[in-house]
Coordinates of C-alpha atoms in Angstrom, one line a residue:
M58 CA 0.0 0.0 0.0
K59 CA 3.1 2.2 -0.3
G60 CA 2.3 5.6 -1.9
I61 CA -1.4 5.6 -1.0
I62 CA -2.3 8.7 1.0
P63 CA -5.2 8.2 3.5
S64 CA -8.4 10.0 2.5
S65 CA -8.4 11.9 5.8
I66 CA -5.1 13.5 5.1
L67 CA -6.2 14.5 1.6
A68 CA -9.3 16.1 3.1
L69 CA -7.2 18.1 5.5
A70 CA -4.9 19.2 2.7
A71 CA -7.8 20.4 0.6
L72 CA -9.2 22.4 3.5
A73 CA -5.9 24.0 4.2
S74 CA -5.3 25.0 0.5
A75 CA -8.8 26.6 0.4
G76 CA -7.6 29.3 2.9
P77 CA -9.2 30.4 6.1
V78 CA -12.9 29.8 6.6
N79 CA -14.8 33.0 7.1
C80 CA -17.3 32.3 9.9
R81 CA -18.3 35.9 10.4
T82 CA -22.0 36.6 10.1
E83 CA -22.9 39.6 8.0
Y84 CA -25.5 41.8 9.6
V85 CA -27.6 44.5 8.1
G86 CA -27.4 46.5 11.3
P87 CA -24.2 47.0 13.5
E88 CA -22.5 43.9 14.7
N89 CA -21.7 45.8 17.9
G90 CA -23.7 48.6 19.4
T91 CA -27.2 49.9 18.7
L92 CA -28.9 52.3 16.3
V93 CA -31.9 54.4 17.4
I94 CA -33.5 55.8 14.3
I95 CA -36.3 58.4 14.9
G96 CA -38.7 59.6 12.4
G97 CA -38.5 63.3 13.3
N98 CA -40.2 65.6 15.8
A99 CA -38.9 63.5 18.7
Q100 CA -40.9 64.7 21.7
D101 CA -41.0 61.5 23.8
D102 CA -38.6 61.6 26.7
A103 CA -38.7 57.8 26.8
I104 CA -36.8 57.7 23.5
Y105 CA -34.0 60.0 24.7
Q106 CA -33.8 58.0 27.9
R107 CA -33.4 54.8 25.9
I108 CA -30.5 56.4 24.1
I109 CA -28.9 57.4 27.4
D110 CA -29.4 53.9 28.8
L111 CA -27.9 52.3 25.6
A112 CA -24.9 54.6 25.9
G113 CA -24.2 53.3 29.4
G114 CA -26.1 55.6 31.7
P115 CA -25.9 59.2 32.9
D116 CA -22.1 59.3 33.0
A117 CA -21.6 58.1 29.5
P118 CA -20.2 60.6 27.0
I119 CA -22.7 61.6 24.4
V120 CA -21.9 63.8 21.3
T121 CA -24.7 65.6 19.5
V122 CA -24.3 66.8 15.9
P123 CA -26.5 69.7 14.8
T124 CA -24.9 70.2 11.4
A125 CA -27.9 69.1 9.3
E126 CA -29.9 72.1 10.5
G127 CA -27.8 74.6 8.5
S128 CA -27.5 77.4 11.1
D129 CA -24.6 79.7 11.2
T130 CA -23.9 79.0 14.9
Y131 CA -25.2 76.6 17.6
D132 CA -25.5 76.8 21.3
D133 CA -24.7 74.2 23.9
D134 CA -28.3 72.8 23.8
A135 CA -28.3 72.1 20.0
A136 CA -29.4 68.8 18.5
A137 CA -31.2 67.6 21.7
A138 CA -28.1 68.2 23.9
G139 CA -30.3 70.2 26.3
T140 CA -32.9 67.3 26.4
F141 CA -30.2 64.8 27.3
R142 CA -28.9 67.0 30.1
R143 CA -32.4 67.6 31.4
L144 CA -32.8 63.8 31.6
G145 CA -29.7 63.4 33.6
A146 CA -26.9 62.9 31.1
K147 CA -23.8 64.5 32.6
N148 CA -21.3 64.5 29.8
V149 CA -22.9 65.9 26.6
T150 CA -20.9 67.7 23.9
V151 CA -22.2 69.5 20.8
L152 CA -19.9 68.8 17.8
H153 CA -20.2 70.8 14.6
T154 CA -18.4 72.0 11.5
Y155 CA -19.3 72.5 7.8
D156 CA -15.6 72.1 6.8
P157 CA -14.5 68.5 6.0
A158 CA -10.9 69.6 6.5
V159 CA -11.7 70.5 10.1
A160 CA -13.6 67.2 10.5
D161 CA -10.4 65.4 9.5
T162 CA -8.4 66.8 12.4
E163 CA -7.6 65.2 15.8
E164 CA -8.5 68.4 17.6
F165 CA -12.1 68.3 16.2
V166 CA -12.7 64.6 16.8
A167 CA -11.4 64.5 20.4
P168 CA -14.9 64.2 21.9
L169 CA -15.7 61.2 19.7
R170 CA -12.6 59.2 20.9
A171 CA -14.4 58.5 24.2
A172 CA -18.0 58.9 23.1
K173 CA -20.5 56.1 23.9
G174 CA -23.4 57.8 22.2
V175 CA -23.9 60.0 19.1
F176 CA -27.1 61.9 18.2
F177 CA -27.6 63.5 14.8
G178 CA -30.2 66.3 14.8
G179 CA -32.7 67.2 12.0
G180 CA -32.4 69.4 9.0
R181 CA -31.0 68.4 5.6
Q182 CA -29.1 65.2 5.5
W183 CA -26.8 66.2 2.6
R184 CA -25.1 68.7 5.0
L185 CA -23.9 65.8 7.1
V186 CA -22.4 64.2 4.0
D187 CA -20.7 67.4 2.8
A188 CA -19.2 68.0 6.2
Y189 CA -18.2 64.5 7.4
A190 CA -18.2 61.9 4.6
G191 CA -14.8 60.3 4.1
T192 CA -13.3 62.1 7.1
L193 CA -11.8 60.9 10.4
T194 CA -15.1 62.1 12.0
E195 CA -17.2 59.7 9.9
R196 CA -14.8 56.8 10.8
L197 CA -15.1 57.6 14.5
F198 CA -18.9 57.6 14.3
H199 CA -18.6 54.0 13.3
D200 CA -16.0 53.4 16.0
V201 CA -18.7 54.4 18.6
L202 CA -20.7 51.4 17.5
D203 CA -17.6 49.1 17.4
R204 CA -17.1 49.9 21.1
G205 CA -20.7 48.9 21.8
G206 CA -22.2 52.4 22.0
V207 CA -25.3 53.9 20.4
V208 CA -25.7 56.0 17.2
S209 CA -29.0 57.8 17.0
G210 CA -30.7 60.5 15.2
S211 CA -34.0 62.1 14.2
S212 CA -35.4 63.2 10.8
A213 CA -32.2 64.0 8.7
G214 CA -30.4 62.2 11.5
A215 CA -32.5 59.1 10.7
S216 CA -32.0 59.1 6.9
I217 CA -28.2 59.6 7.2
Q218 CA -28.0 56.2 9.0
G219 CA -28.9 54.2 5.9
S220 CA -26.5 53.2 3.1
F221 CA -28.7 55.0 0.5
L222 CA -29.5 58.6 1.4
A223 CA -33.2 59.3 0.9
R224 CA -34.1 62.9 0.1
G225 CA -30.5 63.8 -0.3
D226 CA -30.9 66.4 -3.0
T227 CA -29.5 69.9 -2.3
A228 CA -32.3 71.7 -4.2
T229 CA -35.3 70.2 -2.4
N230 CA -36.3 67.5 0.0
Q231 CA -39.1 66.4 -2.4
I232 CA -36.5 64.6 -4.6
L233 CA -36.0 61.1 -3.2
V234 CA -33.1 60.2 -5.5
G235 CA -31.0 63.3 -5.5
D236 CA -27.5 64.6 -6.0
H237 CA -26.4 62.9 -2.7
Q238 CA -27.2 59.2 -2.6
V239 CA -24.8 57.7 -0.1
G240 CA -25.4 57.8 3.6
F241 CA -23.2 56.8 6.5
G242 CA -24.3 53.1 6.1
F243 CA -24.8 52.1 9.7
L244 CA -27.8 50.2 8.3
K245 CA -26.6 48.4 5.2
N246 CA -28.6 47.9 1.9
A247 CA -31.4 50.2 3.2
A248 CA -33.0 53.6 2.6
I249 CA -34.7 55.4 5.5
D250 CA -37.4 58.0 5.2
Q251 CA -39.0 60.0 8.0
H252 CA -42.0 62.2 9.0
V253 CA -43.8 59.6 6.9
L254 CA -47.5 59.7 8.0
V255 CA -47.7 63.2 9.2
R256 CA -46.4 64.5 5.9
G257 CA -48.2 61.9 3.7
R258 CA -45.0 60.4 2.4
Q259 CA -46.0 56.7 2.5
F260 CA -45.8 56.3 -1.3
D261 CA -42.5 58.3 -1.7
M262 CA -40.2 55.3 -1.0
F263 CA -41.2 53.8 -4.3
D264 CA -39.3 56.5 -6.1
I265 CA -36.1 55.0 -4.6
L266 CA -37.1 51.4 -5.0
K267 CA -37.9 51.8 -8.7
V268 CA -34.2 52.5 -9.4
R269 CA -32.8 50.5 -6.5
P270 CA -35.1 47.5 -6.0
E271 CA -32.6 45.6 -4.0
L272 CA -32.9 48.0 -1.1
L273 CA -35.0 47.5 2.0
G274 CA -37.2 50.6 2.4
I275 CA -38.0 51.8 5.9
A276 CA -40.1 54.9 6.6
I277 CA -40.6 56.0 10.2
D278 CA -43.3 58.3 11.5
E279 CA -42.7 61.3 13.8
N280 CA -41.9 60.6 17.5
T281 CA -41.4 57.0 16.7
A282 CA -38.1 55.0 16.9
L283 CA -36.7 51.9 15.3
I284 CA -34.1 50.3 17.5
V285 CA -31.6 48.1 15.6
S286 CA -28.8 45.7 16.7
K287 CA -27.3 43.2 14.3
N288 CA -30.4 41.9 12.4
D289 CA -32.9 42.7 15.1
A290 CA -35.1 45.7 14.7
E291 CA -37.9 46.7 17.1
V292 CA -40.4 49.6 16.9
Y293 CA -40.3 51.7 20.1
R294 CA -43.0 54.2 21.2
G295 CA -44.9 56.5 18.8
T296 CA -47.1 55.4 16.0
Y297 CA -45.8 53.3 13.0
V298 CA -42.9 52.2 11.0
I299 CA -43.6 51.3 7.4
I300 CA -41.7 48.4 5.8
Y301 CA -41.1 48.1 2.0
D302 CA -39.7 44.6 1.4
G303 CA -41.9 43.5 -1.5
T304 CA -44.1 41.4 0.8
F305 CA -47.1 42.1 3.0
W306 CA -47.9 41.3 6.6
S307 CA -51.0 42.0 8.7
R308 CA -52.1 40.9 12.1
E309 CA -55.4 39.8 10.7
G310 CA -53.9 37.9 7.8
S311 CA -53.9 38.7 4.1
E312 CA -55.4 35.7 2.4
E313 CA -58.7 37.5 1.5
K314 CA -57.2 40.9 0.8
N315 CA -56.9 42.3 -2.8
L316 CA -53.3 43.4 -2.7
P317 CA -51.2 45.3 -5.2
D318 CA -48.1 43.6 -6.7
S319 CA -44.8 43.4 -4.9
S320 CA -43.5 46.6 -6.5
S321 CA -46.3 48.7 -4.9
I322 CA -46.8 47.2 -1.5
F323 CA -45.9 48.0 2.1
Y324 CA -47.1 47.3 5.6
F325 CA -47.1 48.8 9.1
L326 CA -45.3 47.9 12.3
K327 CA -46.2 49.5 15.7
D328 CA -44.6 49.8 19.1
G329 CA -43.2 46.4 20.2
D330 CA -43.3 44.8 16.8
K331 CA -40.0 43.1 15.8
Y332 CA -38.5 42.6 12.4
D333 CA -35.6 40.4 11.2
L334 CA -33.5 42.6 8.8
G335 CA -31.5 39.5 7.6
T336 CA -34.5 37.4 6.5
R337 CA -36.7 40.5 5.9
Q338 CA -39.6 39.0 7.9
V339 CA -41.7 40.1 10.8
V340 CA -40.9 38.2 14.0
V341 CA -44.1 36.8 15.4

């Protein structure tokens, strides 16, 4: 039997030659840390308190970013900083520039080095892209999640969290696919809209999905949050989150409903409802 190599050795050799096995699971949301995505007009203290808790409690450093608003100057209460302090957060910093060169400096990003929470305020989401995309600041936003912290935001601060930037046009917020189309991508392969029911925007997401049908569409109503970790998403407080995944779900079933085709369909989730971002299915 000289010269015959046992099959077990051949199998091991084949495995080794194939290189390392990648066992890492790909998540739509952050692998570490949590997103709190708010659909604008965030008035509910419980949502802000949840952000404080996810950051690690009252002593956790929180950075708020008002840049989307477009004002010339900001005070120490900008982008909900005053609300966080009122609720007991002791270490809140307002961070702002419109200049990407400044956003790329160590001096500017110093508060982010230790931050356990980030909150993006409302306004126009393209301003966040112009100021921070591709800079050290953007990288450190992601590092907050990598450390197990929380990234949150309302209105423009919600849309910026998606990989596709909904309503990113500099001319008007009524153009869904505009001259800025890339968000910060904390939530992958997704577009996020806001103020959806209050402003009658429930059909607007289809403007994006017609040109980017692979995306998951998420539209969040005012004073409502979607909390995301890995592939787990849960509606928190408020009214409704609308899901555009090409399917339909209803608490009362859908067998007898006359539904539109998959390119024109959506459904609603409310407080406490859970959704698997990986399988794109409601968790029941």
